[in-house]
Each structure stands twice: as structure tokens, then as C-alpha cells.
PDB file of C-alpha atoms in Angstrom:
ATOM      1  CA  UNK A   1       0.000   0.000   0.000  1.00  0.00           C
ATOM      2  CA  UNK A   2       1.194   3.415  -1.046  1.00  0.00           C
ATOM      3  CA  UNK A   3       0.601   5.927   1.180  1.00  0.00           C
ATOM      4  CA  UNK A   4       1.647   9.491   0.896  1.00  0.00           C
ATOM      5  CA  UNK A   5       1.840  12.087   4.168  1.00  0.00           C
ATOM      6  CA  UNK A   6       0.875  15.743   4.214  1.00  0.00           C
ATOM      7  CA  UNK A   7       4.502  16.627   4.509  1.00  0.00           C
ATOM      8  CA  UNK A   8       5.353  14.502   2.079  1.00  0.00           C
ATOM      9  CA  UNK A   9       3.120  16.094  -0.935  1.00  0.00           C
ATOM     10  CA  UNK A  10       4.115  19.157   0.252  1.00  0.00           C
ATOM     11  CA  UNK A  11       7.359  18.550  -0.339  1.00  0.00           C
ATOM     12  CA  UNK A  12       7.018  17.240  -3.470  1.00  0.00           C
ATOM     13  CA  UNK A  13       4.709  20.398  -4.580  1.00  0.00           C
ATOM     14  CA  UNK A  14       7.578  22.858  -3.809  1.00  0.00           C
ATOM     15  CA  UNK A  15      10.341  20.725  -5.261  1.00  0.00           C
ATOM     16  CA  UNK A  16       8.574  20.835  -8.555  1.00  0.00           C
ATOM     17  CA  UNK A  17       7.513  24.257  -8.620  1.00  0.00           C
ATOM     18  CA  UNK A  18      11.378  25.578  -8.000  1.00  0.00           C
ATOM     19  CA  UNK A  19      12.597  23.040 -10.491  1.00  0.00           C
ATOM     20  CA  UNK A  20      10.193  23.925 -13.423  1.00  0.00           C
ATOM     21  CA  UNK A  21      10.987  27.956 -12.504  1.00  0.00           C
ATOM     22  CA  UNK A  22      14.711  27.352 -12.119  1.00  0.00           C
ATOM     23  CA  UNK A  23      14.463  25.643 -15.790  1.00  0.00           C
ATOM     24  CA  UNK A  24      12.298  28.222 -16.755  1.00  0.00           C
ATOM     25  CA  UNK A  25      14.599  30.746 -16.010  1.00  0.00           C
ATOM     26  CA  UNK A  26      18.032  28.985 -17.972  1.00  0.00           C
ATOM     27  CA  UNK A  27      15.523  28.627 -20.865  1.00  0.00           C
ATOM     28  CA  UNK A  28      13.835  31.542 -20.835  1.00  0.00           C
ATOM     29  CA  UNK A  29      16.328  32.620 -23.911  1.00  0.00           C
ATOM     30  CA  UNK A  30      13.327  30.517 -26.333  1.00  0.00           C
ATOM     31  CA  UNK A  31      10.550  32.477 -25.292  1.00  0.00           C
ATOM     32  CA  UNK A  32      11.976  36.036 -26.212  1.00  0.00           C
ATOM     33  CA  UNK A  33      12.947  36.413 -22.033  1.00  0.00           C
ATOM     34  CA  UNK A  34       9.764  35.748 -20.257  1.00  0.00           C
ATOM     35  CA  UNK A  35      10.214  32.943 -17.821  1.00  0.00           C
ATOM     36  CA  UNK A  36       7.078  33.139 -16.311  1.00  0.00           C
ATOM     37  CA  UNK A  37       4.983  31.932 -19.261  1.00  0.00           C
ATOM     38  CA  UNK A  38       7.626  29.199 -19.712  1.00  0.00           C
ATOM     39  CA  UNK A  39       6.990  27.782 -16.140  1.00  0.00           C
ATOM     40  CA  UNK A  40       3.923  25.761 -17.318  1.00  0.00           C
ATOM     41  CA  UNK A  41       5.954  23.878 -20.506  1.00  0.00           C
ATOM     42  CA  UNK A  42       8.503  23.539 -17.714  1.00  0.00           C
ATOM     43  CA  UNK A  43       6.426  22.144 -15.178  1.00  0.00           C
ATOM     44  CA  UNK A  44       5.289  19.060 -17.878  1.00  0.00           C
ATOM     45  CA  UNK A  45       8.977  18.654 -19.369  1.00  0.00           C
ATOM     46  CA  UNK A  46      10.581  18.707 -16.097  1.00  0.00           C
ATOM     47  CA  UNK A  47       8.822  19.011 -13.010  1.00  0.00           C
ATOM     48  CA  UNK A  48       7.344  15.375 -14.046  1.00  0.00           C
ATOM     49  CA  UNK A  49      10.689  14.091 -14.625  1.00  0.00           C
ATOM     50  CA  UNK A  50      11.507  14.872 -11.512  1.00  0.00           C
ATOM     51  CA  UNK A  51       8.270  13.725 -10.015  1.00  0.00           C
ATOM     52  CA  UNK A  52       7.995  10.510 -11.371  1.00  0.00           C
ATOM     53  CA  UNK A  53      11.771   9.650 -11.072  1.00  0.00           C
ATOM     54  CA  UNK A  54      11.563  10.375  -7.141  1.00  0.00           C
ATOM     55  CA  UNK A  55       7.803   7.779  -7.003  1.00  0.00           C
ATOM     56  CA  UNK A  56      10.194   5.328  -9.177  1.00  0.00           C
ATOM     57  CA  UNK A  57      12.191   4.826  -6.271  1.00  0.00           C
ATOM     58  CA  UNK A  58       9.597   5.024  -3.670  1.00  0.00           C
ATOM     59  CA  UNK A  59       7.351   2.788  -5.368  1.00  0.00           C
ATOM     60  CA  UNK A  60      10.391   0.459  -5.913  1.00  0.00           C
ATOM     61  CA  UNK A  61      11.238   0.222  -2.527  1.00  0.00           C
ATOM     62  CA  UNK A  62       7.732  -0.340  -0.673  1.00  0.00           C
ATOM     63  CA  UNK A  63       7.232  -3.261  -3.159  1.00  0.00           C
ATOM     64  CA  UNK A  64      10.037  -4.631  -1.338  1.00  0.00           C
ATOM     65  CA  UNK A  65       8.502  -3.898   1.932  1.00  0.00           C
ATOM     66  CA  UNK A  66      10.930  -0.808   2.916  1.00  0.00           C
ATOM     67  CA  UNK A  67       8.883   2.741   4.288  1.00  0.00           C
ATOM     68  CA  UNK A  68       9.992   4.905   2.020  1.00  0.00           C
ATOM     69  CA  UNK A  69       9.285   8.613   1.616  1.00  0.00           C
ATOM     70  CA  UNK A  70      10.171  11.993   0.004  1.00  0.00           C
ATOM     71  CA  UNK A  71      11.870  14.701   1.698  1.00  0.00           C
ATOM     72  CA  UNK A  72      12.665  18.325   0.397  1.00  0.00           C
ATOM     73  CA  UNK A  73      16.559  19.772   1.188  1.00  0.00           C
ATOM     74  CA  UNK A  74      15.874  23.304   1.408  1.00  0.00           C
ATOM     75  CA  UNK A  75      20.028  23.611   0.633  1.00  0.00           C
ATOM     76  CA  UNK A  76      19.159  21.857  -2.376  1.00  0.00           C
ATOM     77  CA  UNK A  77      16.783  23.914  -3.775  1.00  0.00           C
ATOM     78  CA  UNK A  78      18.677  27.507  -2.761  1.00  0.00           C
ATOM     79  CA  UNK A  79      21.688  25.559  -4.853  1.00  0.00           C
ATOM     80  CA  UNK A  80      19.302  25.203  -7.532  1.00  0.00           C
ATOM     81  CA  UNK A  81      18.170  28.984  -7.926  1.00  0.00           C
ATOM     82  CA  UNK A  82      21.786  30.232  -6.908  1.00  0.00           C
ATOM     83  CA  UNK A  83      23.312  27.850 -10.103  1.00  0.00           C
ATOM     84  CA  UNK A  84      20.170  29.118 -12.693  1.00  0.00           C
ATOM     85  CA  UNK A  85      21.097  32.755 -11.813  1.00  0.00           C
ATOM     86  CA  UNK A  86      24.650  31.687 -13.052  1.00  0.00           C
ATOM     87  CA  UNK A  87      22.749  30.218 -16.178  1.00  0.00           C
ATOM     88  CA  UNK A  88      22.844  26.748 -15.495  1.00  0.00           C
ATOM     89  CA  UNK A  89      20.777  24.201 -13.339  1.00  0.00           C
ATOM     90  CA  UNK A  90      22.244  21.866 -10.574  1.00  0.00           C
ATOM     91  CA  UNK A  91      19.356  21.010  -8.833  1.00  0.00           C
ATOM     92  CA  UNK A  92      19.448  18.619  -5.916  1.00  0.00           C
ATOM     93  CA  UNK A  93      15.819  19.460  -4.331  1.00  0.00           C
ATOM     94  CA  UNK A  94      15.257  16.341  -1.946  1.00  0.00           C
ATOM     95  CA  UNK A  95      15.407  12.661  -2.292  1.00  0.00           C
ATOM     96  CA  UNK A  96      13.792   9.774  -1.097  1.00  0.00           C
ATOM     97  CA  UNK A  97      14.686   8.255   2.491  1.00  0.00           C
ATOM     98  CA  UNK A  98      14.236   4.696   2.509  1.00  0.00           C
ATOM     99  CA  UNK A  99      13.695   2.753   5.993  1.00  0.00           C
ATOM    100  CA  UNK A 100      14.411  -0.494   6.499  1.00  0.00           C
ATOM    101  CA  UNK A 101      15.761  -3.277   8.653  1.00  0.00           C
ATOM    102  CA  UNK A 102      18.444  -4.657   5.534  1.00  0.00           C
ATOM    103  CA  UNK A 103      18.416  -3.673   2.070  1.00  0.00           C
ATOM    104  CA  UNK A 104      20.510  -6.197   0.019  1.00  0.00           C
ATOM    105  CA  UNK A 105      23.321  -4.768  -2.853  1.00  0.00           C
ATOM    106  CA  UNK A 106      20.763  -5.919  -5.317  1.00  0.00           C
ATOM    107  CA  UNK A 107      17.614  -4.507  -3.871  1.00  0.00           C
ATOM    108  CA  UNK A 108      19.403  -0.823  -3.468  1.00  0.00           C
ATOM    109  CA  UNK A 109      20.367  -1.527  -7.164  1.00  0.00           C
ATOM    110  CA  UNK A 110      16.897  -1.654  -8.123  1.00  0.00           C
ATOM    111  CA  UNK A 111      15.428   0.357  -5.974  1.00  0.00           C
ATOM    112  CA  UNK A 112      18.354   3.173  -7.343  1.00  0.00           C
ATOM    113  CA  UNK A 113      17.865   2.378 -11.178  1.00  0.00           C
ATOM    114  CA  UNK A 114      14.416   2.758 -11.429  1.00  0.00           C
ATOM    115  CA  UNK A 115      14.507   6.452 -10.905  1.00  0.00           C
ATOM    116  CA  UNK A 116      16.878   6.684 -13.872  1.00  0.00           C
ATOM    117  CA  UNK A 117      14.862   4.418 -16.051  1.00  0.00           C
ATOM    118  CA  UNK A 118      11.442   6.210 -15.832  1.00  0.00           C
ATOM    119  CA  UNK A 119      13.240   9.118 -16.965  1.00  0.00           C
ATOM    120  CA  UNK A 120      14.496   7.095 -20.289  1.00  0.00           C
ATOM    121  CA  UNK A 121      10.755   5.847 -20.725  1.00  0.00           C
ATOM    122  CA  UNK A 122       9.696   9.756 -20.197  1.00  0.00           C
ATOM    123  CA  UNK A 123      12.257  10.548 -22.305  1.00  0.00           C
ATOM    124  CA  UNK A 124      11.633   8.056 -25.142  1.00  0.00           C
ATOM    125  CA  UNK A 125       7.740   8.934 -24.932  1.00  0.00           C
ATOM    126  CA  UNK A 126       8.155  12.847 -25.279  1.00  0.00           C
ATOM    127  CA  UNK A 127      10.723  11.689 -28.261  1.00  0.00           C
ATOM    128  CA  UNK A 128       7.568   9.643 -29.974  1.00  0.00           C
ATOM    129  CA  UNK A 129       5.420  12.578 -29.408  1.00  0.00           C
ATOM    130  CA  UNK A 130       7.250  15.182 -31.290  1.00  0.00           C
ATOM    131  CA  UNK A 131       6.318  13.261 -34.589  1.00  0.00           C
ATOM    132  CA  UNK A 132       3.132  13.446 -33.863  1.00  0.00           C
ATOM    133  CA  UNK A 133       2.922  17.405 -32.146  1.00  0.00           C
ATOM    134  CA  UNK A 134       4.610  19.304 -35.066  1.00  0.00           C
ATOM    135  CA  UNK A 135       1.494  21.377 -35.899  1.00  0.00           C
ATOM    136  CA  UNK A 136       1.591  22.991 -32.442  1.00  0.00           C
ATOM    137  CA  UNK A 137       5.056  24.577 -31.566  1.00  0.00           C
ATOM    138  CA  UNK A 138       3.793  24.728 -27.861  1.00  0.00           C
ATOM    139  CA  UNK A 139       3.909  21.035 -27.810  1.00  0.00           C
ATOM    140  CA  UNK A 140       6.861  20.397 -29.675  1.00  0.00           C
ATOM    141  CA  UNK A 141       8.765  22.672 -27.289  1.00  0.00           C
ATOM    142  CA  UNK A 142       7.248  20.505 -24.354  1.00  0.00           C
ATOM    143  CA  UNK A 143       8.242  17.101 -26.356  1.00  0.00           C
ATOM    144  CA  UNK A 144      11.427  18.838 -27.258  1.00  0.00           C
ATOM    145  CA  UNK A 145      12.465  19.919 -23.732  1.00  0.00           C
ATOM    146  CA  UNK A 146      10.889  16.667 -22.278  1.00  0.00           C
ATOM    147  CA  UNK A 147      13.210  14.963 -24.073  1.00  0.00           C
ATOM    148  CA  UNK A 148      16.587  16.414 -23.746  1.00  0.00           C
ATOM    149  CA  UNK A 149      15.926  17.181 -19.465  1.00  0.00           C
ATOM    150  CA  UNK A 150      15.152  14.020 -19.034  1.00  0.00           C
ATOM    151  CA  UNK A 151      17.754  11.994 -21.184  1.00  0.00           C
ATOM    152  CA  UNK A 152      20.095  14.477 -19.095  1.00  0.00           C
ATOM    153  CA  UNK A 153      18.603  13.927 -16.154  1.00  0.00           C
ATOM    154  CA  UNK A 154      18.899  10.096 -16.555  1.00  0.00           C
ATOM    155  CA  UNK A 155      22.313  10.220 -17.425  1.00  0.00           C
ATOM    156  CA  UNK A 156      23.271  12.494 -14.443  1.00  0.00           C
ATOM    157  CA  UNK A 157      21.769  10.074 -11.943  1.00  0.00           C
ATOM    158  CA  UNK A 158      23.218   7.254 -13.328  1.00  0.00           C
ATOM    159  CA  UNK A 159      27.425   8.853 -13.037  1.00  0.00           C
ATOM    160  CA  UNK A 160      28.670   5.939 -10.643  1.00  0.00           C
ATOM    161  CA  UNK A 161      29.110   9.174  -7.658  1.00  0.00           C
ATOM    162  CA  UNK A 162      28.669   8.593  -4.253  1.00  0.00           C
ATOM    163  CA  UNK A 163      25.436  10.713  -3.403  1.00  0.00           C
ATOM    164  CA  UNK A 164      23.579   9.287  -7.083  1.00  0.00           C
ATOM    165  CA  UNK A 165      21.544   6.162  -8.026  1.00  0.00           C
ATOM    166  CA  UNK A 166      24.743   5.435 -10.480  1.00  0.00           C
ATOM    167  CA  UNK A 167      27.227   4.126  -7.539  1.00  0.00           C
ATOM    168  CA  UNK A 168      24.357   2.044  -6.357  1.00  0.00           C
ATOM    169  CA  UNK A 169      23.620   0.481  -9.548  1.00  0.00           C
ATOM    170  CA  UNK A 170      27.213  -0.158 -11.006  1.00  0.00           C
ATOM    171  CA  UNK A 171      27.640  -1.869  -7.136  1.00  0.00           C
ATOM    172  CA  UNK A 172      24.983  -4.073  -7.874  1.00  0.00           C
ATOM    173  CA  UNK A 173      25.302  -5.279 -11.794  1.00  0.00           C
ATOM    174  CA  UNK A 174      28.137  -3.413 -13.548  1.00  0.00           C
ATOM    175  CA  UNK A 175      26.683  -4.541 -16.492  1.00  0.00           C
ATOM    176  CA  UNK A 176      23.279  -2.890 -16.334  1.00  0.00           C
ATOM    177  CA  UNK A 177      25.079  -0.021 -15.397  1.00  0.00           C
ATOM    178  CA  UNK A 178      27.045   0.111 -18.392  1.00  0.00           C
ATOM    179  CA  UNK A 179      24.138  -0.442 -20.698  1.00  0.00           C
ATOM    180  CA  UNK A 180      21.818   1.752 -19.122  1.00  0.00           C
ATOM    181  CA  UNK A 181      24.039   4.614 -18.540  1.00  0.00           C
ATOM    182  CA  UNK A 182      25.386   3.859 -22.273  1.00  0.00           C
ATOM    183  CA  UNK A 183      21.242   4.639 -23.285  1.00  0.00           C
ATOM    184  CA  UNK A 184      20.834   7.710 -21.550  1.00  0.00           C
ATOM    185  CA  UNK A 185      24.293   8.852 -22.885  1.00  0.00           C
ATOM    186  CA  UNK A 186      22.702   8.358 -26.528  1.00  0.00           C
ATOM    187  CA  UNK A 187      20.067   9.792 -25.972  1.00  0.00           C
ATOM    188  CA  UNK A 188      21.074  12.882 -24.231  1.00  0.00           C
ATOM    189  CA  UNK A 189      23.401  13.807 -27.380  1.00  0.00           C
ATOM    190  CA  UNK A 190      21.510  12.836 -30.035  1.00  0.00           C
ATOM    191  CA  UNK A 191      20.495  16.060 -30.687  1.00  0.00           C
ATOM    192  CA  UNK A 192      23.875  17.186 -31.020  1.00  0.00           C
ATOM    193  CA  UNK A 193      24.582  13.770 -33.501  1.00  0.00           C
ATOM    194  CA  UNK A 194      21.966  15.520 -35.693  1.00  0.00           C
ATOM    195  CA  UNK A 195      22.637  18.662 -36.054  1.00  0.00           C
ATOM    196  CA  UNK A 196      26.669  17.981 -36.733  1.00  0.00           C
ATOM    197  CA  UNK A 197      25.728  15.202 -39.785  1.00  0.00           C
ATOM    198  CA  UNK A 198      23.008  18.088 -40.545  1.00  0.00           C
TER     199      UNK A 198
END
């Protein structure tokens, strides 16, 4: 049973908010400067991203019978707005504490990758969508953005450091680090790939 406390959605709300108007801000170059009007594509792109990558691992671990829930690092989020008024995001807004009496290698492995891997599936869906969205250049911006932050965001997790799901998962199976890490690295510079053979 997932359960979810007042705190916890809280939490969650705010983390979400400051990380689609942190984006919004770096990317408000595409939208001739206005950042405010940006925070809603921002707030599909990335603040689900973010969202569903933090219920991945919650999820993961109360199917193996861990309490698990979502806190906010205030730090984290000041880091976030201090590094977008730089012009660049590194956004650490809270993370999921997971309680339990023994968590096995393999278990933190899985409960660590599946954050990462709902952001490829995001990721691969937004990249299906933008075929589909060209008519509307609202929605191909949302596809568009959807698809780069979270390729990015997959590959960020997955860098084998101490603090991110990457040193968890290469711990557990090296070799579905490698290949999943090798994805999100594809993905995330594809759009570079295309526009240097084009």
C-alpha cells in the first residue's frame, strides 16, 4: 500500500515548482525572455521528470517492503536557484529516504535504477510525441524539452558518484550499469549527432 503524508506532498509540490521555474529561467532565452509563461511547458517537461523519477524509487522500494518517503533539502533547492542565476541548473531538491531493517546490494540496485529508467521511458515517450505534435510549436517545445531534461537527467543520476543512483547500480550489476548509462548517454546527445551530420 502506497501511502503518501501531508509533509510529504508538500514537499514534493515545492520541489517541482522551483525546479520547473529554475528551468524556466536557464531557458527563458526561447521564449523572447519571459520565464514566467515558460513555467507551465517547464512544469510538464521537467517538473514530471523529476516527479515521477523520485515515485520510481519510492514505489520500488515499498514493493520490497521498505517505508519509504520523500523529503525536500531546502540547501538543495537555494543551490538550484543560486546555479540558474549563473545560467545553469544543478538542482538537488530532496530525495527519497528509505527505511528499512536490511536492504541487500541488489535490492538498493533496483530500488536506485528505477529512478533513472522512468526518466528514459519519459524521455523516449516525449521523443515519440514530437512526430506526432509538429502542428503545435507549444507542444513540440514541451516534447522537445521533455526529451533532452530528461535523457540528461537520466544520465546524471546514473554517473557511478557517491550521493547518485549510479554508484548504487554499477555496485549491484556493472553490467546494467554500463548499458543503461550507455542509453541515456545516446540519448542525451543525439540532438547534437543531428545537427553535426546536418
Amino acid at each position: 500500500m502506497v501511502n503518501f503524508t501531508t509533509h510529504e506532498i508538500r514537499d514534493i509540490l515545492i520541489s517541482m515548482l522551483v525546479i520547473a521555474g529554475v528551468f524556466a529561467y536557464v531557458f527563458r532565452g526561447i521564449n523572447q525572455g519571459d520565464f514566467i509563461s515558460l513555467i507551465p511547458v517547464t512544469l510538464v517537461a521537467v517538473g514530471f521528470g523529476f516527479v515521477f523519477h523520485e515515485l520510481a524509487h519510492k514505489f520500488m522500494a515499498i514493493r520490497y517492503g521498505f517505508y519509504a518517503e520523500y523529503r525536500l533539502w531546502v540547501e538543495g533547492l537555494v543551490l538550484a536557484m543560486v546555479t540558474a542565476a549563473l545560467g545553469f541548473v544543478f538542482a538537488a531538491p530532496g530525495a527519497v529516504y528509505i527505511h528499512g531493517e536490511y536492504i541487500s546490494k541488489e535490492e538498493n540496485g533496483k530500488i536506485s535504477i528505477a529512478g533513472p529508467l522512468t526518466n528514459i521511458a519519459l524521455a523516449a515517450i516525449f521523443f515519440v510525441l514530437i512526430q506526432f505534435v509538429s502542428a503545435s510549436t507549444l507542444l513540440t517545445l514541451i516534447c522537445s524539452l521533455g526529451f533532452m531534461i530528461n535523457s540528461f537527467l537520466a544520465f546524471f543520476n546514473l554517473l557511478p558518484v557517491a550521493m547518485l543512483d549510479g554508484a548504487k547500480v554499477l555496485k549491484w550489476n556493472p553490467v546494467i550499469w554500463i548499458v543503461t548509462i550507455g542509453i541515456a548517454f545516446i540519448m542525451m546527445a543525439y540532438p547534437y549527432i543531428l545537427q553535426y551530420f546536418y
